[in-house]
Amino acid sequence: MSTATAQDAGNAHDGGASPAMTERVLEAVGVAIASGELPPGSRLTLEGIQQEYGISRTVARDTMKVLESMNLVYSRRRVGIVVQERRLWNVFDPKLVRWRLASDRREIQYSSLTELRIAVEPIAAAGAARRASAAERAKLTSLAADLRRLGDAGELEAFLAADIEFHCLLLQSCGNEMFLALEGMVAEVLTSRTRQGLMPFKPRPEALDAHEDVAAAVAGGDATAAETAMHHILDEVRNAMGLH
Amino acid sequence: MSTATAQDAGNAHDGGASPAMTERVLEAVGVAIASGELPPGSRLTLEGIQQEYGISRTVARDTMKVLESMNLVYSRRRVGIVVQERRLWNVFDPKLVRWRLASDRREIQYSSLTELRIAVEPIAAAGAARRASAAERAKLTSLAADLRRLGDAGELEAFLAADIEFHCLLLQSCGNEMFLALEGMVAEVLTSRTRQGLMPFKPRPEALDAHEDVAAAVAGGDATAAETAMHHILDEVRNAMGLH
DNA sequence: TGACACACAAAGGTAGTATCTATTTGGTGA
DNA sequence: TCACCAAATAGATACTACCTTTGTGTGTCA
C-alpha cells in the first residue's frame, strides 16, 4: 500500500489502484463516444484498449460487451469494435444520458429530455389521480404547500429540492414503471434549469398555483383536471423552448 | 440432437456449438429474471452459471456484466450475483422490453407501453409539424391515404404495416432522438393489438379521419392541430384501457 | 481480367491462477 | 451468557496464456 506504489499504473497485478477499474474504463470510452470524440464509424480494438488503459484482455472485453449492449458499438471479427451510428444508440440508458449531459453536446440532450417531460408528466399526473395511495396524495398536497412557502420566501435551493420531490413522487405514484424510470432524468433537468439558469427561473405565481391545482386534482381523483393542471406547469417550459 | 454429438454441451473447446453463445446465455438468464422465475433477491454465482450452461468463466462474466449494466442484478464479493428489485431495472432497454413481452407478465408491459404511447405520440406529432422535412410530410400524407384505402378494403395485415409505418415516421420526423428510440416498442404494441386482438380492432372511420387530420396538420405545419388530432387517434386506446 | 487459395488480424472462447473483501465462524475474556 | 476480536472462507475481480473461428486482403495462376 504505502510506499511500494512506485508504479501506480496499476498493471502490477494488484487489481487496480482504485476499485472498479472496469467502470473507469467504461466511463472513459463511453464519454469519448458520447461526446463525439470517437465518431460513428471509428474503429477500436481490444488490444488498443488494453494498451491505452493498461488493463487486461478480460476487462477490455467486459467493457466492450457493455457498450455493445447499449448499442454504442458493434464488433466484428477481423475488423474490431466499431462505433455505431447515433440513431441506433439506447438513448434511454441512464449511463448514456449522464455521459451526454457531461459532454459539450449537453444542449441536445436537455431539449430531448425536456420534451419528454412535457409528454410524460401530464399523463403521469392523470395516472396518479387514478392510482396514487392515500399517503402519496397527502404528501403531494403538503409538497405543494411547501413549494408555495419556499417560493414566496425566495429560497431557491430548498424550492428546487421540493420541486424535484414533487415531480418524482408523481412519477412514482402514477403506477407506470416506465415513467418511474425517468425519475433521475427529470431530477437532472430540474436541477440544471435552476443551477445553470438555462431557463429563466423564478417561481411565478401561476406555476405555484398550478402545482397546487395538480395536488388538489390528484387528491380528489380527478384525472382530467390533474392532466390539464400539469400541462399548465409545463407551458412555461414549452414557451421557453420555443414550442407551442 | 441425433447421436454423433455425444458431447453436445459444447465444452469441447470448440467455441460453442452455435455462434454467439454469450447471447444465448444472456437471453436465458434475462428471460428468467424478467419472467419472475428468478425473483428479486435471488442469488446466483458465476460458478453456478458456468455449470448450468456449460460455459467458461469469461462468458459467464460477460453475461453478468451486461445484466448488471441493465440494473437487473448487482454483484458483491463473497455474496454473489443478486437480482435487483424491479423498481431499479432499466425498463427502457429494448432487450428487457422484449424479454418481458415474451413472459407471462406481458400485460403489464403492454399497458406501460401503451400509456407511454399516449404520452409521447401527440408531442411527437407536434414536433413533426414543426420540424419534419418536406419529403416526410408528403410521405405522411400518402400513408394516411393508404390507411383509408386499406381500412375500407378490410385488408388488416396491410393496414397494420402502413399504420406502423405512419406512427414510426412521425417518431422519426419529430426530431427528438429519444422519441425515435421508441419506434420498435410502438411497432410491437400495434402488432400485438392487431394479432392478438387484445384490443377491439376494426379501423373505425373516426380513426381514419384522425390519421388524415394528423397528416394534414403536419403538412401544414400546425403543431397544435397535429397534437390534438393525435390525441383523437389515441382516445380510442385510452378508452379501451379504461383511462379517461 | 477474373476466380481461387492462402495468410493474417482480430474477436470469441477456454483454462488456470492470484488477489481482494465481506461474511461466517469460532474462540476468548468479562 | 454475551460482547467482541481474530481467523477461515466463499466468491467476485483481475491477469495471463493459449486455442478457435471468421472476415479481409493479397497474391497467384489461368
XYZ file of C-alpha atoms (C1' of nucleotides) in Angstrom:
548
model
C 0.000 0.000 0.000
C 2.077 2.817 1.382
C 5.431 3.015 -0.329
C 5.716 0.364 -2.955
C 3.308 2.183 -5.256
C 6.131 3.411 -7.423
C 4.313 2.113 -10.460
C 0.842 3.492 -9.949
C -0.213 2.487 -13.439
C -1.893 -0.462 -11.872
C -0.610 -3.126 -14.187
C 1.324 -4.607 -11.291
C -1.299 -7.270 -10.978
C -2.716 -5.531 -7.948
C -6.255 -5.455 -9.179
C -6.158 -1.768 -9.850
C -5.189 1.214 -7.828
C -8.813 2.211 -7.330
C -11.640 -0.281 -7.144
C -13.844 -0.960 -10.137
C -11.362 -0.414 -12.915
C -13.795 -1.802 -15.386
C -16.150 1.025 -14.528
C -13.480 3.628 -15.034
C -12.645 2.292 -18.452
C -16.321 2.057 -19.355
C -16.780 5.638 -18.290
C -13.792 6.846 -20.271
C -14.707 5.102 -23.509
C -18.395 5.876 -23.073
C -17.737 9.550 -22.620
C -15.432 9.578 -25.623
C -18.162 8.087 -27.783
C -21.000 10.165 -26.353
C -19.074 13.385 -26.770
C -18.310 12.668 -30.392
C -14.596 12.388 -29.791
C -14.942 8.893 -31.234
C -17.442 9.486 -34.032
C -19.623 6.762 -35.534
C -17.549 4.509 -37.750
C -14.428 4.814 -35.601
C -12.671 1.541 -35.066
C -11.176 0.289 -31.837
C -9.505 -2.971 -30.963
C -9.350 -4.831 -27.680
C -5.584 -4.713 -27.999
C -5.673 -0.935 -28.323
C -7.942 -0.522 -25.321
C -5.748 -2.768 -23.221
C -2.719 -0.695 -24.058
C -4.399 2.665 -23.683
C -5.751 1.967 -20.224
C -3.152 -0.538 -19.066
C -5.672 -3.268 -18.430
C -6.014 -6.924 -19.235
C -7.976 -8.511 -22.020
C -10.727 -9.546 -19.618
C -11.555 -6.032 -18.504
C -11.363 -4.684 -22.036
C -13.779 -7.378 -23.123
C -16.230 -6.680 -20.321
C -16.229 -3.008 -21.167
C -16.907 -3.601 -24.820
C -19.681 -6.045 -24.033
C -21.461 -3.407 -22.006
C -21.029 -0.759 -24.696
C -22.294 -3.277 -27.207
C -25.361 -3.939 -25.112
C -26.066 -0.202 -25.131
C -25.739 -0.298 -28.894
C -22.951 2.242 -28.807
C -20.652 -0.124 -30.677
C -20.762 -3.392 -32.511
C -17.895 -5.751 -33.020
C -16.932 -7.958 -35.882
C -14.141 -10.423 -36.219
C -11.091 -9.315 -38.085
C -12.473 -5.759 -38.098
C -12.561 -4.744 -34.464
C -15.028 -2.703 -32.486
C -16.908 -0.089 -34.455
C -18.816 2.888 -33.087
C -22.474 2.700 -34.108
C -24.366 5.482 -35.778
C -26.203 7.651 -33.262
C -29.632 6.694 -34.498
C -29.203 3.223 -33.000
C -27.964 4.154 -29.541
C -30.018 3.180 -26.486
C -30.576 6.790 -25.567
C -32.711 5.846 -22.566
C -29.828 4.177 -20.780
C -29.122 6.339 -17.726
C -25.391 5.905 -18.185
C -25.549 7.286 -21.696
C -27.782 10.155 -20.616
C -25.244 11.033 -17.970
C -22.352 10.902 -20.396
C -24.140 13.086 -22.879
C -25.089 15.615 -20.246
C -21.403 15.763 -19.319
C -20.317 16.386 -22.881
C -20.437 19.672 -24.765
C -23.470 18.457 -26.666
C -25.380 18.818 -23.453
C -27.993 21.079 -25.048
C -29.400 18.457 -27.389
C -29.825 16.043 -24.507
C -31.536 18.671 -22.376
C -34.033 19.597 -25.013
C -34.845 15.950 -25.716
C -35.386 15.326 -22.047
C -37.477 18.420 -21.624
C -39.736 17.462 -24.486
C -40.037 14.035 -22.927
C -41.098 15.640 -19.649
C -43.712 17.669 -21.469
C -45.093 14.474 -22.934
C -44.955 12.229 -19.912
C -45.729 14.317 -16.864
C -49.331 15.219 -17.697
C -50.164 11.572 -18.275
C -48.320 10.680 -15.095
C -50.419 13.231 -13.207
C -53.566 11.684 -14.623
C -52.331 8.246 -13.613
C -51.567 9.450 -10.118
C -55.070 10.855 -9.792
C -56.389 7.386 -10.530
C -53.965 5.194 -8.718
C -51.954 7.019 -6.046
C -52.173 5.802 -2.463
C -53.711 7.945 0.236
C -50.283 8.657 1.699
C -48.976 9.754 -1.682
C -51.918 12.095 -2.226
C -51.371 13.661 1.167
C -47.648 14.030 0.586
C -48.253 15.737 -2.765
C -50.571 18.243 -1.165
C -48.074 19.043 1.541
C -45.270 19.384 -1.004
C -47.360 21.850 -2.994
C -47.800 23.912 0.158
C -44.058 23.749 0.790
C -43.430 24.971 -2.723
C -45.706 27.958 -2.161
C -43.946 28.842 1.051
C -40.392 28.368 -0.257
C -41.197 30.143 -3.489
C -42.590 33.157 -1.704
C -39.591 33.205 0.613
C -37.232 33.028 -2.349
C -35.360 30.032 -1.004
C -34.334 28.655 -4.342
C -32.270 25.683 -3.225
C -34.932 24.336 -0.911
C -37.546 25.105 -3.546
C -35.616 23.038 -6.065
C -35.400 20.104 -3.680
C -39.118 20.202 -3.018
C -39.871 20.629 -6.712
C -37.847 17.540 -7.550
C -39.583 15.620 -4.822
C -42.967 16.729 -6.109
C -42.346 15.686 -9.690
C -40.651 12.413 -8.749
C -43.430 11.497 -6.381
C -45.889 11.926 -9.231
C -43.831 9.616 -11.411
C -43.732 7.078 -8.602
C -47.368 7.170 -7.739
C -48.728 7.047 -11.281
C -48.233 3.298 -11.281
C -46.331 3.147 -14.544
C -42.939 1.573 -14.023
C -41.593 3.072 -17.243
C -42.462 6.561 -16.079
C -40.813 5.813 -12.773
C -37.596 5.032 -14.589
C -37.497 8.636 -15.805
C -37.181 9.957 -12.278
C -33.461 10.537 -12.378
C -33.647 12.320 -15.697
C -36.392 14.668 -14.559
C -34.410 15.484 -11.449
C -31.395 16.211 -13.613
C -33.322 18.590 -15.858
C -34.868 20.474 -12.965
C -31.532 20.818 -11.238
C -29.754 22.089 -14.270
C -32.555 24.525 -15.026
C -32.051 26.156 -11.656
C -28.308 25.868 -11.287
C -27.213 26.891 -14.711
C -30.062 29.308 -15.213
C -30.587 27.850 -18.659
C -34.215 28.751 -18.390
C -35.448 31.845 -16.653
C -36.277 30.556 -13.224
C -38.216 32.486 -10.672
C -41.188 30.684 -9.170
C -44.025 32.509 -10.881
C -47.355 32.676 -9.091
C -49.027 30.838 -11.956
C -46.616 27.958 -11.528
C -47.250 27.796 -7.799
C -50.979 27.835 -8.431
C -50.633 25.074 -10.978
C -48.678 22.866 -8.583
C -51.419 23.282 -6.028
C -54.019 22.527 -8.701
C -52.218 19.292 -9.618
C -52.017 18.237 -5.992
C -55.686 19.039 -5.437
C -56.786 17.194 -8.559
C -54.741 14.133 -7.614
C -56.076 14.275 -4.072
C -59.593 14.459 -5.448
C -59.020 11.718 -8.003
C -59.786 13.965 -10.955
C -57.519 12.637 -13.699
C -58.536 15.128 -16.366
C -58.003 18.104 -14.104
C -54.631 16.757 -12.996
C -53.538 16.349 -16.596
C -54.644 19.862 -17.503
C -53.008 21.434 -14.483
C -49.750 19.655 -15.216
C -49.982 20.994 -18.748
C -50.086 24.462 -17.246
C -46.940 23.802 -15.241
C -45.161 22.709 -18.379
C -46.489 25.521 -20.558
C -43.848 27.781 -19.140
C -41.221 25.282 -20.207
C -42.821 24.889 -23.615
C -42.691 28.583 -24.205
C -39.097 28.797 -23.063
C -38.239 26.095 -25.585
C -39.982 27.921 -28.401
C -42.542 25.171 -28.753
C -46.229 25.842 -28.904
C -29.632 -33.992 -31.475
C -29.014 -37.285 -33.193
C -26.193 -39.295 -31.736
C -22.769 -38.417 -33.061
C -22.698 -35.262 -30.989
C -22.038 -37.220 -27.849
C -20.743 -34.151 -26.098
C -23.240 -31.577 -27.264
C -22.643 -29.473 -24.203
C -20.157 -27.518 -26.205
C -17.400 -27.510 -23.639
C -15.218 -29.364 -26.064
C -13.301 -26.168 -26.596
C -14.910 -25.688 -29.942
C -16.000 -22.159 -29.298
C -19.584 -23.158 -28.934
C -21.898 -25.309 -30.941
C -23.816 -22.330 -32.265
C -22.344 -18.880 -32.670
C -22.882 -16.219 -30.051
C -23.094 -18.402 -27.009
C -22.826 -15.402 -24.795
C -26.026 -14.089 -26.304
C -27.842 -17.319 -25.688
C -26.848 -17.319 -22.063
C -27.769 -13.667 -21.713
C -31.142 -14.401 -23.239
C -31.769 -17.361 -20.962
C -30.849 -15.615 -17.735
C -32.516 -12.374 -18.804
C -35.769 -14.148 -19.563
C -35.615 -15.998 -16.264
C -35.274 -12.731 -14.394
C -37.818 -10.809 -16.453
C -40.406 -13.530 -16.095
C -40.044 -13.653 -12.348
C -38.685 -17.160 -12.341
C -35.668 -15.642 -10.601
C -37.350 -13.129 -8.301
C -35.578 -10.091 -6.847
C -33.216 -11.144 -4.106
C -32.323 -14.446 -5.772
C -28.664 -15.212 -5.662
C -26.550 -16.633 -8.446
C -22.868 -17.352 -8.680
C -20.573 -17.296 -11.668
C -19.659 -20.852 -10.812
C -23.296 -21.873 -10.953
C -23.881 -20.170 -14.291
C -20.801 -21.792 -15.763
C -22.026 -25.189 -14.721
C -25.618 -24.661 -15.731
C -24.807 -23.547 -19.253
C -21.514 -25.371 -19.692
C -19.527 -22.236 -20.390
C -16.295 -20.701 -19.257
C -15.917 -18.022 -16.647
C -15.264 -15.361 -19.259
C -18.622 -15.847 -20.913
C -20.403 -16.020 -17.578
C -18.724 -12.774 -16.575
C -19.628 -11.021 -19.800
C -23.230 -12.025 -19.368
C -23.413 -10.818 -15.803
C -21.710 -7.555 -16.716
C -24.400 -6.861 -19.286
C -27.204 -7.737 -16.872
C -25.536 -5.526 -14.307
C -25.428 -2.651 -16.758
C -29.174 -3.087 -17.249
C -29.540 -2.962 -13.487
C -31.193 -6.352 -13.434
C -28.581 -7.636 -10.998
C -25.776 -6.368 -8.844
C -22.824 -8.339 -7.654
C -20.885 -8.230 -4.442
C -17.836 -10.099 -3.350
C -18.399 -13.047 -1.176
C -22.146 -12.778 -1.783
C -22.579 -13.491 -5.455
C -24.856 -12.011 -8.054
C -28.167 -10.785 -6.707
C -31.307 -9.995 -8.692
C -32.274 -6.343 -8.205
C -35.693 -5.192 -7.153
C -37.874 -4.355 -10.111
C -38.070 -0.684 -9.299
C -34.439 -0.249 -10.341
C -34.474 -2.082 -13.662
C -33.648 -0.177 -16.856
C -37.100 -0.801 -18.245
C -36.353 1.168 -21.393
C -33.719 -1.277 -22.551
C -35.137 -2.909 -25.690
C -33.782 -6.287 -24.642
C -35.637 -6.150 -21.365
C -38.812 -4.982 -23.067
C -38.565 -7.940 -25.401
C -37.997 -10.393 -22.572
C -40.919 -9.054 -20.635
C -43.208 -9.181 -23.630
C -42.210 -12.821 -24.021
C -43.044 -13.658 -20.417
C -46.444 -14.295 -18.938
C -46.385 -10.846 -17.373
C -46.820 -9.462 -20.843
C -49.907 -7.473 -19.903
C -48.127 -5.132 -17.512
C -45.539 -4.345 -20.147
C -48.202 -3.698 -22.762
C -50.137 -1.304 -20.622
C -46.999 0.590 -19.654
C -46.023 0.897 -23.276
C -49.486 1.943 -24.317
C -49.598 4.679 -21.728
C -46.187 5.789 -22.937
C -47.553 5.989 -26.471
C -50.464 8.094 -25.279
C -47.992 10.466 -23.686
C -45.387 10.660 -26.402
C -47.148 10.481 -29.737
C -49.118 13.726 -29.523
C -45.954 15.630 -28.675
C -44.153 13.806 -31.456
C -46.877 14.866 -33.880
C -46.471 18.468 -32.773
C -42.714 18.172 -33.225
C -43.159 16.741 -36.683
C -45.413 19.627 -37.649
C -42.565 21.959 -36.722
C -39.548 20.095 -37.931
C -40.373 17.376 -40.463
C -38.754 17.562 -43.886
C -40.837 18.128 -46.991
C -40.372 14.513 -48.026
C -41.550 13.298 -44.648
C -44.659 15.468 -44.771
C -45.522 14.155 -48.192
C -44.947 10.570 -47.141
C -47.205 11.005 -44.107
C -49.985 12.314 -46.274
C -49.697 9.420 -48.668
C -49.616 6.934 -45.800
C -52.819 8.422 -44.404
C -54.450 7.909 -47.782
C -53.183 4.319 -47.861
C -54.684 3.743 -44.447
C -58.047 4.996 -45.636
C -57.959 2.719 -48.645
C -56.726 -0.389 -46.802
C -59.080 0.199 -43.914
C -62.083 0.472 -46.191
C -60.968 -2.636 -48.043
C -60.609 -4.522 -44.780
C -57.031 -5.605 -45.512
C -55.931 -5.818 -41.927
C -52.372 -7.057 -42.437
C -51.508 -4.377 -44.953
C -53.312 -1.829 -42.819
C -51.162 -2.807 -39.846
C -47.970 -2.422 -41.845
C -48.997 1.027 -43.047
C -50.129 2.017 -39.568
C -46.753 1.070 -38.126
C -45.004 2.987 -40.862
C -47.183 6.023 -40.178
C -46.520 6.109 -36.456
C -42.819 5.347 -36.797
C -42.358 8.012 -39.431
C -43.843 10.521 -37.019
C -41.389 9.466 -34.339
C -38.547 9.801 -36.806
C -39.512 13.145 -38.189
C -40.264 14.851 -34.890
C -36.562 15.466 -34.409
C -36.355 14.033 -30.909
C -33.858 11.209 -30.782
C -35.378 9.831 -27.589
C -38.769 9.525 -29.223
C -37.123 7.829 -32.180
C -35.763 5.184 -29.842
C -39.350 4.180 -29.005
C -40.016 3.130 -32.580
C -39.578 -0.563 -32.006
C -41.799 -0.563 -28.959
C -44.624 1.245 -30.721
C -44.429 -1.203 -33.591
C -44.586 -4.036 -31.106
C -47.692 -2.667 -29.430
C -49.505 -2.054 -32.703
C -48.668 -5.503 -33.964
C -49.839 -7.248 -30.853
C -53.010 -5.204 -30.764
C -53.942 -6.482 -34.178
C -52.589 -10.007 -33.985
C -53.765 -10.982 -30.569
C -56.902 -8.923 -30.733
C -56.147 -7.657 -27.251
C -57.969 -4.520 -28.123
C -61.041 -4.398 -30.311
C -59.542 -3.577 -33.672
C -61.556 -2.575 -36.669
C -60.400 0.618 -38.358
C -63.151 2.969 -37.293
C -63.963 5.904 -39.557
C -63.078 8.331 -36.755
C -59.601 6.805 -36.544
C -59.105 7.080 -40.275
C -60.249 10.686 -40.182
C -57.886 11.420 -37.343
C -54.930 9.945 -39.204
C -55.708 12.182 -42.142
C -56.060 15.143 -39.799
C -52.641 14.469 -38.309
C -51.066 14.210 -41.737
C -52.741 17.385 -42.888
C -51.732 19.303 -39.766
C -48.131 18.157 -40.091
C -48.126 19.005 -43.777
C -49.469 22.443 -42.940
C -47.044 22.954 -40.056
C -49.822 23.353 -37.476
C -48.336 21.874 -34.329
C -51.348 22.394 -32.109
C -53.715 20.785 -34.592
C -51.352 17.847 -35.055
C -51.181 17.310 -31.320
C -54.952 17.444 -30.956
C -55.582 15.107 -33.863
C -53.105 12.611 -32.485
C -54.925 12.800 -29.186
C -58.060 11.739 -31.044
C -56.291 8.731 -32.504
C -55.210 7.694 -29.050
C -58.564 8.368 -27.395
C -59.801 5.048 -28.670
C -56.853 3.389 -26.967
C -57.385 5.383 -23.797
C -60.950 4.255 -23.588
C -60.016 0.663 -24.230
C -57.568 0.879 -21.337
C -60.151 2.294 -19.004
C -58.293 5.561 -18.728
C -60.005 8.867 -19.152
C -9.059 -9.695 -66.120
C -11.135 -12.738 -63.048
C -11.518 -16.573 -59.834
C -9.485 -19.024 -56.293
C -6.258 -20.051 -52.482
C -3.755 -18.635 -48.710
C -2.026 -15.595 -44.997
C -3.356 -12.752 -41.340
C -5.705 -9.932 -37.923
C -8.823 -9.546 -34.523
C -12.857 -11.214 -31.940
C -14.700 -15.265 -29.417
C -13.867 -18.632 -26.111
C -11.279 -21.820 -22.608
C -8.211 -22.711 -18.555
C -5.549 -21.752 -14.673
C -4.029 -18.686 -11.199
C -3.692 -14.711 -7.993
C -5.836 -11.076 -5.179
C -9.320 -8.678 -2.546
C -13.100 -8.361 0.634
C -17.498 -9.188 3.108
C -19.429 -12.698 5.626
C -19.219 -16.542 8.710
C -17.391 -18.951 12.230
C -15.019 -19.653 16.271
C -12.592 -18.504 20.313
C -11.526 -15.534 24.252
C -12.421 -12.632 28.165
C -15.612 -10.098 31.113
C -24.299 -15.737 28.844
C -22.869 -12.234 25.936
C -19.884 -8.981 23.539
C -16.015 -8.513 20.820
C -11.998 -9.630 18.160
C -9.402 -12.997 15.003
C -9.126 -16.476 11.605
C -11.215 -19.076 7.819
C -13.722 -18.885 3.673
C -16.531 -18.080 -0.471
C -16.923 -15.747 -4.348
C -16.151 -11.544 -7.219
C -12.338 -9.112 -9.605
C -8.438 -9.331 -12.320
C -4.284 -11.154 -15.020
C -2.050 -14.349 -18.319
C -1.544 -17.668 -21.858
C -3.428 -20.204 -25.338
C -6.670 -22.073 -28.882
C -10.556 -21.455 -32.418
C -13.250 -19.012 -35.742
C -14.038 -15.964 -39.397
C -13.869 -11.780 -42.277
C -10.439 -9.242 -45.077
C -6.932 -8.528 -48.051
C -3.435 -10.037 -51.140
C -1.186 -12.618 -54.381
C -1.003 -16.316 -57.744
C -2.423 -18.708 -61.720
C -5.205 -19.485 -65.717
